[in-house]
Amino acid sequence: MGNPHVLAIPYPYQGHVLPLMQLSLKLIDHGVKITFVNTEFIHNRIMNAFSEENNVKELINLVSIPDGMEPWEDRNDIGKLSESILRVMPGELEQLVKDINQKDVNEITCIIADESLGWALEVAERLKIKRAAFWPASAAVMALKFSIPKLIQDGVVDNNDGTILRNEMYTLTEKMPVMNPKQFVWTCLGDSNTTKIMFKLIKHTNITVKLVDWIICNTSYELEPAALGLFPDILPIGPLLSGDRLGSSGYFWPSDVSCLAWLDQQPVQSVIYVAFGSFTIFDEKQFQELALGLESLNRPFLWVIRSDTIDKKPDMLLEKMKARIGQRGCIVSWAPQQAVLNHPAVACFLSHCGWNSTMEGVSNGVPFLCWPYFGDQFINQTYICDIWKVGLALDKDESGIITRGEIKNKAEKLLNDKNFKQRALIHQEMVITGAQESGCSNKNLSNFIQWIK
Ligand code: UDP
């Protein structure tokens, strides 16, 4: 019999690919062979973004299948992408597994699929391959999805299309984030059609997740005891961090490591690190307020501006700002975020509160300024500000803008109050303990690896 051979398949978004790749690297350390399946579109981006010295390509069998969309179509439209995936990928995946099993002495022995790809779990069941669901975000979001029958019963959302019927703050249990129904994961991803598509898909994944032996989640018991207590089948194995050991694996953009040398020049705990993940887009006015807010702070800042961050670049704004601030600001198009957050010069993280960014900030003991944009980011903000109390939220004014004044005030408030840093260090200690040998995440991961073997 050959080695165990896992096929891992993420949802084709950056925040889903990275943690599953990290999990895959951990499994490789235990002698498991990995075939990692991306969509063709994402596979090409990852291959182009690999740095020269990165050896992940030799460790992991990286393969791809089509997502059913034309190259020019908008993959940021999550409803459209999810529908296309559902139409095309089940057949493609099934064929891929059959092809691999014909050629490879090590047949696929297990499929680990993103929990949102319920159809992949159905393929595994059809092919009689053991399977596990991986959820790359918080247990709170999973608990919310699993609680849809209760939300329908309580008259909070409509059974057919997931739209809001009762617009009151909602919580599943005490000590879990209080949620605004307008910010449920399916109600804040786009227009009403997207809500409908996503709600239907989530209801379907609530059924397919019953086909698995394991539901593993990139979280830690120490951070989410209430959500994990509510659904004990969800097993925390995180935080899975994209460590530096193997360089940047799975990034959609090449990292600009020059910012690390710039960080080396800055005083300890002085820098505001500003990054909004892989998705967030700013309009011209909001972008300008952010730029002027950072400038007004009189502190060093490291700002990630992806090539697609702004829908329309304000004329010369950045050039003029750079001329005024000189070396005080460093702007890159994609940072080695793990290494940045781990750098002693970083004082706080102005973040969109994606779950990976949240886990990375917490694991490095860095306080947050929260600027959520959509999806689960609002729940994550509630964890950061109201439950763990390691950050402050930036509030919009009556015209829906986060002003330069708000940025300056909240940043100063956060950095002048030592309690935020202290609590951030306490939470860092807690998650590190959970991931250590006797910790809950580590025990779950060890048991999971034994099951795979
Ligand atoms: N990231 C990075 N460099 C950047 C910005 C982000 O390496 O300049 C990484 C970050 O460390 C995180 C991921 O991209 O692991 C973004 O995931 P997250 O869940 O925070 O946000 P999303 O992109 O899904 O909105």
Short mmCIF file of C-alpha atoms and ligand atoms in Angstrom, two decimals:
data_model
loop_
_atom_site.label_atom_id
_atom_site.label_comp_id
_atom_site.label_asym_id
_atom_site.label_seq_id
_atom_site.Cartn_x
_atom_site.Cartn_y
_atom_site.Cartn_z
CA MET A 1 0.00 0.00 0.00
CA GLY A 2 1.28 3.50 -0.84
CA ASN A 3 1.36 6.59 1.32
CA PRO A 4 -1.88 8.32 2.20
CA HIS A 5 -2.75 10.68 -0.64
CA VAL A 6 -4.99 13.67 0.08
CA LEU A 7 -6.69 15.74 -2.58
CA ALA A 8 -7.24 19.25 -1.20
CA ILE A 9 -9.61 21.65 -2.92
CA PRO A 10 -10.22 25.25 -1.77
CA TYR A 11 -12.84 27.81 -2.81
CA PRO A 12 -10.96 29.92 -5.40
CA TYR A 13 -10.45 33.01 -3.24
CA GLN A 14 -7.19 34.08 -1.63
CA GLY A 15 -8.45 33.79 1.95
CA HIS A 16 -9.53 30.19 1.28
CA VAL A 17 -6.49 28.99 -0.71
CA LEU A 18 -3.85 30.16 1.78
CA PRO A 19 -4.98 28.33 4.94
CA LEU A 20 -5.72 25.10 3.06
CA MET A 21 -2.25 25.26 1.58
CA GLN A 22 -0.82 25.73 5.05
CA LEU A 23 -2.74 22.71 6.27
CA SER A 24 -1.42 20.75 3.28
CA LEU A 25 2.15 21.68 4.17
CA LYS A 26 1.57 20.40 7.70
CA LEU A 27 0.25 17.10 6.33
CA ILE A 28 3.28 16.77 4.08
CA ASP A 29 5.47 16.99 7.18
CA HIS A 30 3.70 13.81 8.34
CA GLY A 31 4.37 11.85 5.18
CA VAL A 32 1.06 12.56 3.45
CA LYS A 33 1.10 13.11 -0.30
CA ILE A 34 -0.92 16.16 -1.41
CA THR A 35 -2.61 16.94 -4.70
CA PHE A 36 -3.86 20.52 -4.47
CA VAL A 37 -6.61 21.42 -6.93
CA ASN A 38 -7.12 25.02 -7.94
CA THR A 39 -9.23 26.46 -10.71
CA GLU A 40 -7.15 27.10 -13.83
CA PHE A 41 -7.50 30.85 -13.34
CA ILE A 42 -6.16 30.74 -9.77
CA HIS A 43 -3.52 28.10 -10.56
CA ASN A 44 -1.97 30.43 -13.15
CA ARG A 45 -1.95 33.36 -10.76
CA ILE A 46 -0.27 31.32 -8.03
CA MET A 47 2.35 29.91 -10.36
CA ASN A 48 3.16 33.43 -11.59
CA ALA A 49 3.45 34.78 -8.06
CA PHE A 50 5.82 32.11 -6.68
CA SER A 51 9.20 33.50 -5.72
CA GLU A 52 12.31 31.91 -7.24
CA GLU A 53 13.45 30.18 -4.06
CA ASN A 54 10.03 28.75 -3.18
CA ASN A 55 10.11 24.96 -3.21
CA VAL A 56 6.42 24.29 -2.60
CA LYS A 57 5.98 23.33 -6.25
CA GLU A 58 8.22 20.33 -5.61
CA LEU A 59 6.44 19.37 -2.37
CA ILE A 60 2.83 19.66 -3.48
CA ASN A 61 1.31 18.32 -6.66
CA LEU A 62 -0.39 21.50 -7.91
CA VAL A 63 -3.06 20.79 -10.51
CA SER A 64 -6.03 22.64 -11.96
CA ILE A 65 -9.48 22.25 -13.44
CA PRO A 66 -11.65 24.87 -15.22
CA ASP A 67 -14.18 26.96 -13.27
CA GLY A 68 -16.52 27.29 -16.24
CA MET A 69 -16.06 31.05 -16.67
CA GLU A 70 -14.47 32.87 -19.58
CA PRO A 71 -11.04 34.39 -18.83
CA TRP A 72 -12.40 37.96 -18.91
CA GLU A 73 -15.47 37.36 -16.74
CA ASP A 74 -15.66 38.90 -13.26
CA ARG A 75 -14.69 36.32 -10.66
CA ASN A 76 -15.26 38.81 -7.86
CA ASP A 77 -18.98 38.28 -8.49
CA ILE A 78 -19.26 35.49 -5.95
CA GLY A 79 -22.81 34.45 -6.93
CA LYS A 80 -21.92 34.10 -10.59
CA LEU A 81 -18.64 32.30 -9.81
CA SER A 82 -20.31 29.89 -7.38
CA GLU A 83 -23.00 28.99 -9.92
CA SER A 84 -20.46 28.42 -12.65
CA ILE A 85 -18.32 26.27 -10.35
CA LEU A 86 -21.32 24.16 -9.42
CA ARG A 87 -22.18 23.63 -13.08
CA VAL A 88 -18.72 22.57 -14.26
CA MET A 89 -16.43 21.50 -11.48
CA PRO A 90 -18.14 18.39 -10.06
CA GLY A 91 -17.68 16.54 -13.36
CA GLU A 92 -14.14 17.88 -13.78
CA LEU A 93 -13.17 16.83 -10.25
CA GLU A 94 -14.60 13.36 -10.63
CA GLN A 95 -12.67 12.85 -13.87
CA LEU A 96 -9.49 14.20 -12.30
CA VAL A 97 -9.69 11.75 -9.39
CA LYS A 98 -10.33 8.85 -11.77
CA ASP A 99 -7.35 9.88 -13.94
CA ILE A 100 -5.03 10.20 -10.93
CA ASN A 101 -6.14 6.84 -9.56
CA GLN A 102 -5.45 5.16 -12.88
CA LYS A 103 -1.93 6.56 -13.23
CA ASP A 104 -0.65 6.99 -9.69
CA VAL A 105 0.42 4.06 -7.50
CA ASN A 106 -0.72 6.22 -4.59
CA GLU A 107 -4.45 6.43 -5.16
CA ILE A 108 -6.35 9.33 -3.61
CA THR A 109 -7.28 8.12 -0.14
CA CYS A 110 -8.99 11.23 1.22
CA ILE A 111 -10.55 14.46 -0.04
CA ILE A 112 -10.37 17.62 2.07
CA ALA A 113 -12.74 20.14 0.53
CA ASP A 114 -13.58 23.68 1.50
CA GLU A 115 -16.85 23.41 3.39
CA SER A 116 -18.44 25.80 0.89
CA LEU A 117 -17.77 23.28 -1.91
CA GLY A 118 -20.42 20.79 -0.81
CA TRP A 119 -20.46 19.24 -4.29
CA ALA A 120 -16.82 18.14 -3.86
CA LEU A 121 -17.85 16.18 -0.77
CA GLU A 122 -20.62 14.59 -2.82
CA VAL A 123 -18.04 13.58 -5.45
CA ALA A 124 -15.93 12.00 -2.70
CA GLU A 125 -18.93 10.09 -1.41
CA ARG A 126 -19.82 8.87 -4.91
CA LEU A 127 -16.27 7.62 -5.42
CA LYS A 128 -16.25 6.05 -1.93
CA ILE A 129 -13.31 8.16 -0.77
CA LYS A 130 -13.19 9.30 2.84
CA ARG A 131 -13.66 13.01 3.26
CA ALA A 132 -13.33 16.03 5.52
CA ALA A 133 -14.70 19.56 5.34
CA PHE A 134 -12.32 22.43 5.96
CA TRP A 135 -13.65 25.84 7.00
CA PRO A 136 -11.06 28.61 6.63
CA ALA A 137 -12.97 31.28 8.58
CA SER A 138 -14.44 31.57 12.07
CA ALA A 139 -16.50 28.94 13.89
CA ALA A 140 -19.00 31.76 14.51
CA VAL A 141 -19.76 31.98 10.79
CA MET A 142 -20.12 28.23 10.56
CA ALA A 143 -22.41 28.28 13.57
CA LEU A 144 -24.48 30.98 11.87
CA LYS A 145 -24.75 28.91 8.70
CA PHE A 146 -25.68 25.79 10.67
CA SER A 147 -28.32 27.85 12.50
CA ILE A 148 -30.25 28.82 9.36
CA PRO A 149 -33.18 26.51 10.30
CA LYS A 150 -33.40 28.36 13.62
CA LEU A 151 -33.20 31.75 11.92
CA ILE A 152 -36.08 30.73 9.67
CA GLN A 153 -38.05 29.39 12.61
CA ASP A 154 -37.45 32.61 14.58
CA GLY A 155 -38.74 34.61 11.61
CA VAL A 156 -35.41 36.40 11.12
CA VAL A 157 -34.84 35.44 7.47
CA ASP A 158 -37.01 34.21 4.63
CA ASN A 159 -36.88 30.48 3.95
CA ASN A 160 -36.83 30.92 0.17
CA ASP A 161 -34.28 33.59 -0.51
CA GLY A 162 -32.55 34.40 2.81
CA THR A 163 -33.73 38.02 2.82
CA ILE A 164 -34.20 39.71 6.18
CA LEU A 165 -37.67 39.60 7.74
CA ARG A 166 -36.80 40.94 11.19
CA ASN A 167 -34.12 43.55 11.24
CA GLU A 168 -33.02 43.32 14.87
CA MET A 169 -29.60 42.57 16.29
CA TYR A 170 -29.24 38.82 16.67
CA THR A 171 -26.98 36.51 18.66
CA LEU A 172 -26.86 32.74 18.71
CA THR A 173 -25.73 32.50 22.32
CA GLU A 174 -24.31 34.73 24.96
CA LYS A 175 -20.59 35.51 24.45
CA MET A 176 -20.89 35.13 20.68
CA PRO A 177 -20.76 38.18 18.41
CA VAL A 178 -24.01 40.13 18.23
CA MET A 179 -24.92 40.39 14.54
CA ASN A 180 -26.85 42.81 12.42
CA PRO A 181 -28.88 40.66 9.96
CA LYS A 182 -27.81 43.06 7.19
CA GLN A 183 -24.33 41.69 7.84
CA PHE A 184 -25.09 37.97 7.74
CA VAL A 185 -22.63 36.31 5.38
CA TRP A 186 -25.23 35.82 2.65
CA THR A 187 -26.93 39.22 2.98
CA CYS A 188 -23.87 41.39 2.51
CA LEU A 189 -22.08 39.87 -0.46
CA GLY A 190 -23.80 41.78 -3.26
CA ASP A 191 -27.28 42.42 -4.64
CA SER A 192 -30.49 40.53 -3.80
CA ASN A 193 -29.79 37.96 -6.51
CA THR A 194 -26.40 37.18 -4.94
CA THR A 195 -28.10 36.85 -1.55
CA LYS A 196 -30.52 34.36 -3.02
CA ILE A 197 -27.82 32.30 -4.75
CA MET A 198 -25.55 32.23 -1.71
CA PHE A 199 -28.37 31.38 0.69
CA LYS A 200 -29.40 28.45 -1.49
CA LEU A 201 -25.80 27.23 -1.69
CA ILE A 202 -25.28 27.52 2.06
CA LYS A 203 -28.47 25.55 2.72
CA HIS A 204 -27.12 22.88 0.39
CA THR A 205 -23.73 22.77 2.15
CA ASN A 206 -25.56 22.35 5.46
CA ILE A 207 -26.71 19.02 4.00
CA THR A 208 -23.45 17.96 2.33
CA VAL A 209 -21.44 18.65 5.47
CA LYS A 210 -23.29 15.71 7.03
CA LEU A 211 -21.40 13.44 4.60
CA VAL A 212 -18.07 14.02 6.33
CA ASP A 213 -16.20 12.38 9.17
CA TRP A 214 -14.43 15.58 10.13
CA ILE A 215 -15.26 19.28 10.13
CA ILE A 216 -12.06 21.14 10.81
CA CYS A 217 -11.86 24.88 11.24
CA ASN A 218 -9.04 27.40 11.12
CA THR A 219 -9.72 28.74 14.59
CA SER A 220 -8.81 28.07 18.17
CA TYR A 221 -10.87 27.05 21.17
CA GLU A 222 -9.32 29.84 23.21
CA LEU A 223 -10.71 32.47 20.81
CA GLU A 224 -14.16 31.02 20.14
CA PRO A 225 -15.29 28.86 23.07
CA ALA A 226 -18.97 29.83 22.75
CA ALA A 227 -19.33 29.07 19.01
CA LEU A 228 -17.37 25.82 19.33
CA GLY A 229 -19.42 24.88 22.41
CA LEU A 230 -22.62 25.39 20.43
CA PHE A 231 -21.49 23.07 17.62
CA PRO A 232 -18.99 20.62 19.12
CA ASP A 233 -18.63 18.82 15.77
CA ILE A 234 -16.58 21.78 14.54
CA LEU A 235 -13.00 20.98 15.51
CA PRO A 236 -10.52 23.85 15.78
CA ILE A 237 -7.07 23.19 14.34
CA GLY A 238 -5.83 26.77 13.99
CA PRO A 239 -4.59 29.25 13.63
CA LEU A 240 -2.87 27.95 10.51
CA LEU A 241 -0.44 30.69 9.67
CA SER A 242 1.41 31.13 6.45
CA GLY A 243 4.82 30.88 8.08
CA ASP A 244 8.04 31.99 6.48
CA ARG A 245 9.53 28.51 6.46
CA LEU A 246 8.45 27.82 2.89
CA GLY A 247 8.19 31.35 1.61
CA SER A 248 5.00 32.71 0.17
CA SER A 249 2.98 29.73 -0.99
CA GLY A 250 -0.37 30.23 -2.60
CA TYR A 251 -0.32 34.00 -2.93
CA PHE A 252 -2.11 35.56 -5.88
CA TRP A 253 0.41 38.43 -6.04
CA PRO A 254 4.20 38.35 -5.58
CA SER A 255 5.23 39.76 -2.19
CA ASP A 256 7.34 42.90 -2.11
CA VAL A 257 9.85 42.06 0.61
CA SER A 258 11.59 45.44 0.39
CA CYS A 259 9.19 46.69 3.07
CA LEU A 260 10.93 44.45 5.62
CA ALA A 261 14.17 46.41 5.20
CA TRP A 262 12.15 49.63 5.60
CA LEU A 263 10.57 48.21 8.79
CA ASP A 264 14.05 47.46 10.15
CA GLN A 265 14.73 51.22 10.05
CA GLN A 266 11.67 52.14 12.13
CA PRO A 267 11.49 52.44 15.94
CA VAL A 268 9.94 49.59 17.93
CA GLN A 269 6.12 49.66 17.96
CA SER A 270 5.84 52.78 15.85
CA VAL A 271 4.41 51.65 12.49
CA ILE A 272 0.77 51.46 11.43
CA TYR A 273 0.39 48.55 9.02
CA VAL A 274 -2.52 49.13 6.62
CA ALA A 275 -3.83 46.25 4.50
CA PHE A 276 -7.28 45.24 3.31
CA GLY A 277 -6.74 41.69 2.08
CA SER A 278 -7.28 40.52 -1.46
CA PHE A 279 -10.69 41.91 -2.28
CA THR A 280 -11.50 45.32 -0.89
CA ILE A 281 -11.97 48.14 -3.40
CA PHE A 282 -12.09 51.85 -2.55
CA ASP A 283 -13.79 54.69 -4.32
CA GLU A 284 -11.81 57.85 -5.00
CA LYS A 285 -13.17 59.90 -2.10
CA GLN A 286 -12.64 57.17 0.52
CA PHE A 287 -9.17 56.43 -0.77
CA GLN A 288 -8.26 60.09 -0.45
CA GLU A 289 -9.52 60.30 3.13
CA LEU A 290 -7.47 57.25 4.05
CA ALA A 291 -4.33 58.71 2.47
CA LEU A 292 -4.80 62.06 4.24
CA GLY A 293 -5.68 60.32 7.52
CA LEU A 294 -2.45 58.34 7.44
CA GLU A 295 -0.48 61.43 6.56
CA SER A 296 -2.00 63.37 9.45
CA LEU A 297 -0.84 60.80 11.99
CA ASN A 298 2.79 61.83 12.01
CA ARG A 299 3.83 58.21 12.41
CA PRO A 300 5.48 55.77 10.03
CA PHE A 301 3.04 53.65 8.06
CA LEU A 302 3.25 50.69 5.73
CA TRP A 303 0.33 50.65 3.31
CA VAL A 304 -0.59 47.85 0.90
CA ILE A 305 -2.23 49.25 -2.22
CA ARG A 306 -2.99 46.36 -4.58
CA SER A 307 -3.04 47.15 -8.28
CA ASP A 308 -6.84 46.75 -8.17
CA THR A 309 -7.49 48.56 -4.86
CA ILE A 310 -9.08 51.70 -6.31
CA ASP A 311 -11.83 51.95 -8.90
CA LYS A 312 -10.42 55.28 -10.14
CA LYS A 313 -7.06 56.62 -9.01
CA PRO A 314 -7.20 60.23 -7.81
CA ASP A 315 -4.88 62.31 -9.96
CA MET A 316 -1.41 62.65 -8.49
CA LEU A 317 -2.70 62.24 -4.91
CA LEU A 318 -0.21 59.54 -4.01
CA GLU A 319 2.70 61.16 -5.82
CA LYS A 320 2.13 64.45 -4.00
CA MET A 321 1.71 62.66 -0.69
CA LYS A 322 4.89 60.64 -1.19
CA ALA A 323 6.79 63.86 -1.88
CA ARG A 324 5.49 65.34 1.39
CA ILE A 325 6.07 62.35 3.66
CA GLY A 326 9.34 60.99 2.21
CA GLN A 327 10.58 57.92 4.07
CA ARG A 328 7.83 58.07 6.71
CA GLY A 329 5.50 56.05 4.51
CA CYS A 330 6.18 52.84 2.63
CA ILE A 331 3.71 51.69 -0.02
CA VAL A 332 3.78 48.22 -1.57
CA SER A 333 1.38 46.35 -3.82
CA TRP A 334 1.48 43.10 -1.73
CA ALA A 335 3.31 42.63 1.55
CA PRO A 336 4.72 39.49 3.20
CA GLN A 337 1.99 40.03 5.80
CA GLN A 338 3.01 37.34 8.27
CA ALA A 339 6.55 38.66 8.49
CA VAL A 340 5.27 42.24 8.72
CA LEU A 341 2.93 41.50 11.62
CA ASN A 342 5.72 39.64 13.35
CA HIS A 343 8.09 42.61 13.05
CA PRO A 344 8.84 44.49 16.31
CA ALA A 345 8.38 47.86 14.57
CA VAL A 346 4.66 47.27 13.99
CA ALA A 347 2.38 49.06 16.47
CA CYS A 348 -1.06 48.33 15.07
CA PHE A 349 -2.91 46.84 12.12
CA LEU A 350 -5.49 48.86 10.20
CA SER A 351 -7.35 45.92 8.71
CA HIS A 352 -10.47 44.95 6.79
CA CYS A 353 -10.77 42.10 9.35
CA GLY A 354 -10.68 39.15 6.97
CA TRP A 355 -10.40 36.01 9.11
CA ASN A 356 -6.83 35.21 8.08
CA SER A 357 -5.71 38.76 8.78
CA THR A 358 -7.54 38.60 12.11
CA MET A 359 -5.81 35.34 13.08
CA GLU A 360 -2.45 36.70 11.96
CA GLY A 361 -2.84 39.94 13.94
CA VAL A 362 -3.99 38.09 17.06
CA SER A 363 -1.19 35.49 16.80
CA ASN A 364 1.35 38.28 16.70
CA GLY A 365 -0.14 40.29 19.55
CA VAL A 366 -0.93 43.31 17.37
CA PRO A 367 -3.91 45.60 18.21
CA PHE A 368 -6.37 46.46 15.43
CA LEU A 369 -8.13 49.38 13.84
CA CYS A 370 -11.12 47.75 12.14
CA TRP A 371 -12.47 48.69 8.76
CA PRO A 372 -14.69 45.78 7.63
CA TYR A 373 -16.02 45.75 4.10
CA PHE A 374 -18.26 42.72 3.58
CA GLY A 375 -18.95 39.04 4.31
CA ASP A 376 -17.72 37.73 7.65
CA GLN A 377 -15.57 40.80 8.31
CA PHE A 378 -18.28 42.41 10.48
CA ILE A 379 -18.48 39.39 12.77
CA ASN A 380 -14.68 39.39 13.01
CA GLN A 381 -14.74 43.07 13.93
CA THR A 382 -17.18 42.28 16.76
CA TYR A 383 -14.81 39.63 18.08
CA ILE A 384 -11.88 42.07 17.92
CA CYS A 385 -13.62 45.08 19.45
CA ASP A 386 -16.33 43.72 21.76
CA ILE A 387 -15.25 40.23 22.80
CA TRP A 388 -11.45 40.10 22.78
CA LYS A 389 -11.22 43.90 23.17
CA VAL A 390 -8.00 44.13 21.17
CA GLY A 391 -9.03 46.87 18.77
CA LEU A 392 -11.24 49.81 17.88
CA ALA A 393 -13.77 50.16 15.07
CA LEU A 394 -13.59 53.03 12.61
CA ASP A 395 -17.02 54.60 12.24
CA LYS A 396 -18.48 56.06 9.07
CA ASP A 397 -19.90 59.61 9.08
CA GLU A 398 -23.43 60.42 7.92
CA SER A 399 -22.32 60.38 4.27
CA GLY A 400 -20.91 56.86 4.67
CA ILE A 401 -17.25 57.89 4.70
CA ILE A 402 -14.54 57.09 7.23
CA THR A 403 -12.96 60.51 7.49
CA ARG A 404 -9.30 61.41 7.95
CA GLY A 405 -10.28 62.84 11.38
CA GLU A 406 -11.84 59.53 12.46
CA ILE A 407 -8.70 57.66 11.38
CA LYS A 408 -6.45 60.04 13.31
CA ASN A 409 -8.63 60.03 16.45
CA LYS A 410 -9.08 56.27 16.67
CA ALA A 411 -5.45 55.52 15.88
CA GLU A 412 -4.31 57.88 18.63
CA LYS A 413 -6.85 56.47 21.07
CA LEU A 414 -5.70 52.92 20.35
CA LEU A 415 -2.01 53.66 20.54
CA ASN A 416 -2.22 55.87 23.65
CA ASP A 417 -4.08 53.23 25.65
CA LYS A 418 -1.67 50.50 26.72
CA ASN A 419 -4.56 48.17 27.63
CA PHE A 420 -5.12 47.28 23.97
CA LYS A 421 -1.55 46.07 23.53
CA GLN A 422 -1.70 44.25 26.85
CA ARG A 423 -4.88 42.39 25.91
CA ALA A 424 -3.44 41.68 22.45
CA LEU A 425 -0.43 40.02 24.13
CA ILE A 426 -2.72 37.97 26.39
CA HIS A 427 -4.64 36.70 23.35
CA GLN A 428 -1.42 35.97 21.52
CA GLU A 429 -0.32 33.83 24.45
CA MET A 430 -3.68 32.04 24.47
CA VAL A 431 -3.59 31.05 20.79
CA ILE A 432 0.04 30.00 20.98
CA THR A 433 -0.80 27.74 23.93
CA GLY A 434 -3.68 26.18 21.96
CA ALA A 435 -1.41 25.41 19.05
CA GLN A 436 1.30 23.90 21.27
CA GLU A 437 1.67 20.23 22.00
CA SER A 438 -0.91 19.85 24.76
CA GLY A 439 -3.21 22.50 23.27
CA CYS A 440 -6.63 21.79 21.84
CA SER A 441 -5.87 22.76 18.22
CA ASN A 442 -2.73 20.67 18.18
CA LYS A 443 -4.49 17.61 19.63
CA ASN A 444 -7.28 17.89 17.05
CA LEU A 445 -4.77 18.21 14.25
CA SER A 446 -2.80 15.17 15.47
CA ASN A 447 -5.99 13.10 15.66
CA PHE A 448 -6.98 14.29 12.21
CA ILE A 449 -3.61 13.27 10.78
CA GLN A 450 -3.94 9.83 12.40
CA TRP A 451 -7.35 9.46 10.78
CA ILE A 452 -5.92 10.35 7.37
CA LYS A 453 -3.19 7.76 7.78
N1 UDP B 1 -1.96 39.13 2.58
C1 UDP B 1 -0.63 39.21 2.28
N2 UDP B 1 -0.15 40.40 1.84
C2 UDP B 1 -0.90 41.51 1.71
C3 UDP B 1 -2.27 41.42 2.03
C4 UDP B 1 -2.76 40.21 2.48
O1 UDP B 1 0.12 38.23 2.39
O2 UDP B 1 -0.38 42.54 1.32
C5 UDP B 1 -2.49 37.83 3.03
C6 UDP B 1 -2.84 37.86 4.49
O3 UDP B 1 -1.69 37.54 5.26
C7 UDP B 1 -3.95 36.86 4.59
C8 UDP B 1 -4.60 36.87 3.21
O4 UDP B 1 -3.69 37.54 2.34
O5 UDP B 1 -3.41 35.58 4.86
C9 UDP B 1 -5.92 37.60 3.15
O6 UDP B 1 -6.89 36.83 3.76
P1 UDP B 1 -8.03 37.48 4.65
O7 UDP B 1 -8.90 36.38 5.12
O8 UDP B 1 -7.45 38.34 5.70
O9 UDP B 1 -8.80 38.45 3.67
P2 UDP B 1 -9.48 38.28 2.22
O10 UDP B 1 -8.42 38.52 1.22
O11 UDP B 1 -10.04 36.88 2.17
O12 UDP B 1 -10.52 39.34 2.20
#
